[in-house]
Amino acid sequence: MNVGNVSQTRGKTGENAVCDYLEENGATIVKRNFRVKRGEIDVISTDGEFTIFTEVKTRKYGSYDDGTGAMTKTKMKRIIAASECFVRLNPEYENLYRRFDTAYVTVTAEKFPRVLDIEYYKSDFTGLSCQ
């Protein structure tokens, strides 16, 4: 297995764990890996009056980079732009509030990683935090 595949496996493991976490906490998964020219959203879910756009950052245990540095203003702007495209393409979500969450997942360094920890931040950023 090459490095890219190991990294993709870690990322998929993290996203799966976050989807499980959201569902266990009452959310319904609507879409995963929504991609448009303007950006990408890892997980889109709904919970009550919210459409939740979640960015997932997965890192292996002991990694120097915990993923928090990857949430730049540019990244946030791209997620917000992608959310606007999603709502335009799916008008049934138009009347729900939008929430932008971030999940940091730590997994083992094994070939088939296990989840060690999930740090989930609701309303981690807004359009105002990107200005």
Coordinates of N, CA, C and O in Angstrom, one line a residue:
M1 N 0.8 -1.2 0.0 CA 0.0 0.0 0.0 C 0.9 1.2 0.0 O 1.8 1.4 0.8
N2 N 0.7 2.2 -0.9 CA 1.5 3.4 -1.0 C 1.0 4.4 0.0 O -0.1 4.3 0.6
V3 N 1.8 5.4 0.2 CA 1.5 6.5 1.2 C 0.2 7.1 1.0 O -0.6 7.4 1.9
G4 N -0.1 7.4 -0.2 CA -1.4 8.1 -0.6 C -2.6 7.3 -0.1 O -3.5 7.8 0.4
N5 N -2.5 5.9 -0.3 CA -3.6 5.1 0.1 C -3.7 5.0 1.6 O -4.8 5.0 2.1
V6 N -2.6 5.0 2.3 CA -2.7 5.0 3.8 C -3.3 6.3 4.3 O -4.2 6.3 5.2
S7 N -2.9 7.4 3.7 CA -3.5 8.7 4.1 C -5.0 8.7 3.8 O -5.8 9.2 4.6
Q8 N -5.4 8.2 2.6 CA -6.8 8.2 2.3 C -7.6 7.3 3.2 O -8.7 7.6 3.6
T9 N -7.0 6.2 3.6 CA -7.6 5.3 4.6 C -7.8 6.0 5.9 O -8.9 5.9 6.5
R10 N -6.8 6.7 6.3 CA -6.9 7.5 7.6 C -8.1 8.5 7.5 O -8.9 8.6 8.4
G11 N -8.1 9.2 6.4 CA -9.1 10.2 6.1 C -10.5 9.6 6.1 O -11.4 10.2 6.8
K12 N -10.7 8.5 5.5 CA -12.0 7.8 5.4 C -12.4 7.4 6.8 O -13.5 7.5 7.1
T13 N -11.4 6.8 7.5 CA -11.7 6.4 8.9 C -12.2 7.5 9.7 O -13.2 7.4 10.5
G14 N -11.5 8.7 9.6 CA -11.9 9.9 10.4 C -13.3 10.3 10.0 O -14.2 10.6 10.8
E15 N -13.6 10.4 8.7 CA -14.9 10.8 8.2 C -16.0 9.8 8.7 O -17.1 10.3 9.1
N16 N -15.7 8.5 8.6 CA -16.7 7.5 9.1 C -17.0 7.7 10.6 O -18.2 7.7 11.0
A17 N -16.0 8.0 11.3 CA -16.1 8.2 12.8 C -17.0 9.4 13.1 O -17.8 9.4 14.0
V18 N -16.7 10.5 12.3 CA -17.5 11.7 12.5 C -19.0 11.5 12.1 O -19.9 12.0 12.8
C19 N -19.2 10.8 11.0 CA -20.6 10.5 10.6 C -21.3 9.7 11.7 O -22.4 10.0 12.1
D20 N -20.6 8.7 12.3 CA -21.2 7.9 13.4 C -21.5 8.9 14.6 O -22.5 8.8 15.2
Y21 N -20.5 9.7 14.9 CA -20.7 10.7 16.0 C -21.9 11.6 15.8 O -22.7 11.7 16.7
L22 N -22.0 12.1 14.6 CA -23.2 13.0 14.3 C -24.5 12.2 14.5 O -25.4 12.7 15.1
E23 N -24.5 11.0 13.9 CA -25.8 10.2 14.0 C -26.1 9.9 15.4 O -27.3 9.9 15.8
E24 N -25.1 9.5 16.2 CA -25.3 9.2 17.6 C -25.9 10.4 18.4 O -26.5 10.2 19.4
N25 N -25.6 11.6 17.9 CA -26.0 12.8 18.5 C -27.3 13.4 17.8 O -27.5 14.6 18.0
G26 N -28.0 12.6 17.0 CA -29.3 13.0 16.5 C -29.3 13.6 15.1 O -30.3 14.0 14.6
A27 N -28.1 13.8 14.5 CA -28.1 14.4 13.1 C -28.3 13.3 12.1 O -28.2 12.1 12.3
T28 N -28.7 13.7 10.9 CA -29.0 12.9 9.8 C -27.9 13.2 8.7 O -27.9 14.4 8.3
I29 N -27.2 12.3 8.2 CA -26.2 12.5 7.2 C -26.9 12.7 5.9 O -27.7 11.9 5.4
V30 N -26.6 13.8 5.2 CA -27.2 14.2 3.9 C -26.3 13.9 2.7 O -26.7 13.3 1.7
K31 N -25.0 14.2 2.9 CA -24.0 14.1 1.8 C -22.6 14.0 2.4 O -22.3 14.7 3.4
R32 N -21.8 13.2 1.7 CA -20.4 13.2 2.1 C -19.6 13.6 0.9 O -19.9 13.3 -0.3
N33 N -18.4 14.3 1.1 CA -17.5 14.7 0.1 C -18.2 15.5 -1.1 O -18.0 15.1 -2.2
F34 N -18.9 16.5 -0.7 CA -19.6 17.4 -1.7 C -18.5 18.3 -2.3 O -17.8 19.0 -1.6
R35 N -18.4 18.2 -3.6 CA -17.3 18.9 -4.3 C -17.9 19.8 -5.4 O -18.7 19.3 -6.2
V36 N -17.5 21.0 -5.4 CA -17.8 22.0 -6.5 C -16.6 22.7 -6.8 O -15.6 22.6 -6.1
K37 N -16.6 23.5 -7.9 CA -15.4 24.2 -8.3 C -14.9 25.1 -7.2 O -13.7 25.3 -7.0
R38 N -15.8 25.7 -6.4 CA -15.4 26.7 -5.4 C -14.9 26.1 -4.1 O -14.4 26.8 -3.2
G39 N -15.1 24.8 -3.9 CA -14.6 24.2 -2.6 C -15.2 22.8 -2.4 O -15.9 22.2 -3.3
E40 N -15.0 22.2 -1.2 CA -15.4 20.9 -0.8 C -15.9 20.9 0.6 O -15.4 21.7 1.4
I41 N -16.8 20.0 0.9 CA -17.3 19.9 2.2 C -17.3 18.4 2.5 O -17.8 17.6 1.8
D42 N -16.6 18.0 3.7 CA -16.5 16.6 4.0 C -17.8 15.9 4.3 O -18.1 14.9 3.8
V43 N -18.6 16.5 5.3 CA -19.8 15.9 5.7 C -20.9 17.0 5.8 O -20.7 18.1 6.4
I44 N -22.1 16.7 5.2 CA -23.2 17.6 5.3 C -24.3 16.8 6.0 O -24.6 15.7 5.6
S45 N -24.9 17.4 7.1 CA -25.9 16.7 7.8 C -27.0 17.7 8.3 O -26.8 19.0 8.1
T46 N -28.1 17.2 8.8 CA -29.1 18.1 9.3 C -29.4 17.7 10.7 O -29.2 16.5 11.1
D47 N -29.8 18.7 11.5 CA -30.2 18.4 12.9 C -31.2 19.5 13.3 O -30.8 20.7 13.5
G48 N -32.4 19.1 13.4 CA -33.5 20.1 13.7 C -33.5 21.2 12.7 O -33.7 21.0 11.5
E49 N -33.3 22.4 13.1 CA -33.3 23.6 12.2 C -32.0 24.0 11.5 O -31.9 25.0 10.9
F50 N -31.0 23.1 11.6 CA -29.7 23.3 11.1 C -29.3 22.4 10.0 O -29.5 21.2 10.0
T51 N -28.7 23.0 8.9 CA -27.8 22.2 8.0 C -26.4 22.4 8.5 O -26.0 23.5 8.7
I52 N -25.7 21.3 8.7 CA -24.4 21.3 9.4 C -23.4 20.9 8.3 O -23.5 19.9 7.7
F53 N -22.4 21.8 8.1 CA -21.3 21.6 7.2 C -20.1 21.3 8.0 O -19.6 22.2 8.7
T54 N -19.6 20.1 8.0 CA -18.5 19.7 8.9 C -17.2 19.4 8.1 O -17.2 18.6 7.2
E55 N -16.1 20.1 8.5 CA -14.8 19.8 8.0 C -14.1 18.8 8.9 O -14.1 19.0 10.1
V56 N -13.6 17.7 8.4 CA -12.9 16.7 9.2 C -11.4 16.7 8.9 O -11.0 16.7 7.8
K57 N -10.7 16.8 10.0 CA -9.2 16.8 9.9 C -8.7 15.6 10.7 O -8.9 15.5 11.9
T58 N -8.2 14.6 10.0 CA -7.7 13.4 10.6 C -6.2 13.3 10.6 O -5.6 13.5 9.6
R59 N -5.6 13.0 11.7 CA -4.2 12.9 11.9 C -3.9 11.6 12.7 O -4.7 11.2 13.5
K60 N -2.7 11.1 12.4 CA -2.3 9.9 13.1 C -1.7 10.3 14.5 O -1.2 11.4 14.6
Y61 N -1.9 9.4 15.5 CA -1.4 9.7 16.8 C 0.1 9.9 16.8 O 0.9 9.3 16.1
G62 N 0.6 10.9 17.5 CA 2.0 11.3 17.6 C 2.5 12.2 16.5 O 3.6 12.6 16.4
S63 N 1.6 12.6 15.6 CA 1.9 13.5 14.5 C 2.2 14.9 15.0 O 1.5 15.3 15.9
Y64 N 3.2 15.5 14.5 CA 3.5 16.9 14.9 C 2.4 17.8 14.6 O 2.0 18.7 15.4
D65 N 1.7 17.6 13.5 CA 0.6 18.5 13.1 C -0.7 17.9 13.6 O -1.1 16.8 13.2
D66 N -1.5 18.6 14.4 CA -2.7 18.1 14.9 C -3.9 18.5 14.0 O -5.1 18.2 14.3
G67 N -3.6 19.2 12.9 CA -4.7 19.5 12.0 C -5.3 20.9 12.1 O -5.9 21.4 11.2
T68 N -5.1 21.5 13.3 CA -5.7 22.8 13.5 C -5.1 23.9 12.6 O -5.9 24.8 12.3
G69 N -3.9 23.8 12.2 CA -3.3 24.8 11.3 C -3.9 24.7 9.9 O -3.7 25.7 9.1
A70 N -4.5 23.6 9.6 CA -5.1 23.5 8.2 C -6.4 24.3 8.0 O -6.9 24.5 6.9
M71 N -7.0 24.8 9.1 CA -8.2 25.6 9.0 C -7.9 27.0 8.9 O -8.0 27.8 9.8
T72 N -7.5 27.4 7.7 CA -7.1 28.8 7.4 C -8.4 29.5 7.0 O -9.4 29.0 6.7
K73 N -8.3 30.9 6.9 CA -9.4 31.7 6.5 C -9.7 31.3 5.0 O -10.9 31.3 4.7
T74 N -8.8 31.0 4.2 CA -9.0 30.6 2.8 C -9.8 29.3 2.8 O -10.8 29.2 2.0
K75 N -9.5 28.3 3.6 CA -10.2 27.1 3.7 C -11.6 27.3 4.1 O -12.6 26.8 3.6
M76 N -11.8 28.1 5.2 CA -13.1 28.5 5.7 C -14.0 29.1 4.6 O -15.2 28.8 4.4
K77 N -13.4 30.1 3.8 CA -14.1 30.7 2.7 C -14.6 29.8 1.7 O -15.7 29.8 1.2
R78 N -13.7 28.8 1.4 CA -14.1 27.8 0.4 C -15.2 26.9 0.9 O -16.1 26.5 0.1
I79 N -15.2 26.5 2.1 CA -16.3 25.7 2.7 C -17.6 26.5 2.6 O -18.6 26.0 2.3
I80 N -17.5 27.8 3.0 CA -18.7 28.6 3.0 C -19.3 28.8 1.6 O -20.5 28.7 1.3
A81 N -18.4 29.0 0.6 CA -18.7 29.1 -0.8 C -19.4 27.8 -1.3 O -20.4 27.8 -2.0
A82 N -18.8 26.7 -0.9 CA -19.4 25.4 -1.3 C -20.7 25.2 -0.7 O -21.6 24.6 -1.3
S83 N -20.9 25.6 0.6 CA -22.2 25.5 1.2 C -23.3 26.3 0.5 O -24.4 25.9 0.4
E84 N -22.9 27.5 -0.1 CA -23.8 28.3 -0.8 C -24.2 27.5 -2.1 O -25.4 27.5 -2.5
C85 N -23.3 26.9 -2.8 CA -23.6 26.1 -3.9 C -24.5 24.9 -3.6 O -25.5 24.6 -4.3
F86 N -24.2 24.2 -2.4 CA -25.0 23.1 -2.0 C -26.5 23.5 -1.8 O -27.4 22.9 -2.3
V87 N -26.7 24.7 -1.1 CA -28.1 25.1 -0.9 C -28.8 25.5 -2.2 O -29.9 25.3 -2.4
R88 N -28.0 26.2 -3.1 CA -28.6 26.5 -4.4 C -29.1 25.3 -5.2 O -30.1 25.2 -5.8
L89 N -28.2 24.2 -5.1 CA -28.5 23.0 -5.8 C -29.6 22.1 -5.1 O -30.2 21.2 -5.7
N90 N -29.8 22.4 -3.8 CA -30.7 21.6 -2.9 C -31.6 22.6 -2.2 O -31.4 22.8 -1.0
P91 N -32.6 23.3 -2.8 CA -33.4 24.3 -2.2 C -34.2 23.9 -1.0 O -34.6 24.7 -0.2
E92 N -34.3 22.6 -0.8 CA -35.1 22.1 0.4 C -34.3 22.4 1.7 O -34.9 22.4 2.8
Y93 N -33.0 22.9 1.6 CA -32.3 23.2 2.8 C -32.2 24.8 3.0 O -31.5 25.2 3.9
E94 N -32.8 25.5 2.1 CA -32.8 26.9 2.0 C -33.2 27.6 3.3 O -32.7 28.6 3.8
N95 N -34.2 27.1 4.0 CA -34.8 27.7 5.1 C -34.2 27.2 6.5 O -34.7 27.6 7.5
L96 N -33.2 26.4 6.4 CA -32.5 25.9 7.6 C -31.3 26.9 7.9 O -30.7 27.4 7.0
Y97 N -31.0 27.0 9.2 CA -29.8 27.8 9.5 C -28.6 26.9 9.1 O -28.6 25.7 9.1
R98 N -27.5 27.6 8.8 CA -26.3 26.9 8.4 C -25.3 27.0 9.6 O -25.1 28.1 10.2
R99 N -24.7 25.9 9.9 CA -23.7 25.8 10.9 C -22.4 25.2 10.4 O -22.5 24.2 9.6
F100 N -21.3 25.8 10.7 CA -20.0 25.3 10.2 C -19.2 24.7 11.4 O -18.8 25.5 12.3
D101 N -19.1 23.4 11.4 CA -18.4 22.7 12.5 C -17.0 22.2 12.0 O -16.8 22.0 10.8
T102 N -16.2 21.9 12.9 CA -14.9 21.2 12.6 C -14.7 20.1 13.5 O -15.0 20.2 14.7
A103 N -14.2 19.0 13.0 CA -13.9 17.8 13.8 C -12.4 17.4 13.6 O -12.0 17.3 12.4
Y104 N -11.7 17.2 14.7 CA -10.3 16.8 14.6 C -10.3 15.3 15.2 O -10.7 15.1 16.3
V105 N -9.9 14.4 14.3 CA -9.9 13.0 14.6 C -8.4 12.5 14.7 O -7.6 12.8 13.8
T106 N -8.1 11.8 15.8 CA -6.8 11.2 15.9 C -7.0 9.7 15.8 O -7.9 9.1 16.4
V107 N -6.2 9.1 14.9 CA -6.2 7.6 14.6 C -4.8 7.0 14.9 O -3.8 7.7 15.0
T108 N -4.8 5.7 15.0 CA -3.6 5.0 15.1 C -2.8 5.0 13.8 O -3.4 5.3 12.8
A109 N -1.5 4.8 13.9 CA -0.6 4.8 12.7 C -0.6 3.5 11.9 O 0.1 3.4 11.0
E110 N -1.5 2.6 12.3 CA -1.5 1.3 11.6 C -2.0 1.4 10.2 O -2.7 2.4 9.8
K111 N -1.8 0.3 9.4 CA -2.3 0.2 8.1 C -3.8 0.4 8.0 O -4.4 1.0 7.1
F112 N -4.5 -0.3 9.0 CA -5.9 -0.1 9.1 C -6.2 0.6 10.5 O -6.3 0.0 11.5
P113 N -6.3 1.9 10.4 CA -6.3 2.7 11.7 C -7.5 2.6 12.5 O -8.6 2.3 12.0
R114 N -7.4 2.7 13.8 CA -8.5 2.8 14.7 C -8.6 4.2 15.2 O -7.6 4.9 15.4
V115 N -9.8 4.6 15.5 CA -10.0 6.0 16.0 C -9.6 6.0 17.5 O -10.1 5.2 18.3
L116 N -8.8 7.0 17.9 CA -8.4 7.2 19.3 C -9.2 8.3 20.0 O -9.5 8.2 21.1
D117 N -9.5 9.4 19.2 CA -10.1 10.5 19.8 C -10.8 11.4 18.7 O -10.4 11.4 17.6
I118 N -11.9 12.0 19.1 CA -12.6 12.9 18.2 C -12.9 14.2 19.1 O -13.4 14.1 20.2
E119 N -12.4 15.3 18.6 CA -12.7 16.6 19.1 C -13.6 17.3 18.2 O -13.2 17.6 17.0
Y120 N -14.8 17.6 18.6 CA -15.8 18.1 17.7 C -16.2 19.5 18.2 O -16.6 19.7 19.3
Y121 N -16.1 20.5 17.3 CA -16.4 21.9 17.6 C -17.6 22.4 16.8 O -17.5 22.6 15.6
K122 N -18.7 22.6 17.5 CA -19.9 23.2 16.8 C -19.7 24.6 16.6 O -19.1 25.3 17.4
S123 N -20.3 25.1 15.5 CA -20.2 26.6 15.1 C -18.7 27.1 15.3 O -18.5 28.1 15.9
D124 N -17.8 26.3 14.7 CA -16.4 26.6 14.9 C -16.0 27.9 14.1 O -15.1 28.6 14.5
F125 N -16.7 28.1 13.0 CA -16.5 29.4 12.3 C -17.7 29.8 11.6 O -18.7 29.1 11.4
T126 N -17.7 31.1 11.2 CA -18.8 31.7 10.5 C -18.3 32.5 9.3 O -17.1 32.7 9.2
G127 N -19.1 33.0 8.5 CA -18.7 33.9 7.4 C -18.0 35.1 8.0 O -17.0 35.6 7.3
L128 N -18.3 35.6 9.2 CA -17.7 36.7 9.7 C -16.3 36.4 10.2 O -15.4 37.3 10.1
S129 N -16.0 35.2 10.5 CA -14.6 34.9 11.0 C -13.6 34.8 9.8 O -12.4 34.7 10.0
C130 N -14.2 34.9 8.6 CA -13.3 34.7 7.4 C -13.0 36.1 6.8 O -12.3 36.2 5.8
Q131 N -13.5 37.2 7.4 CA -13.3 38.5 6.8 C -12.0 39.1 7.2 O -11.4 38.7 8.2

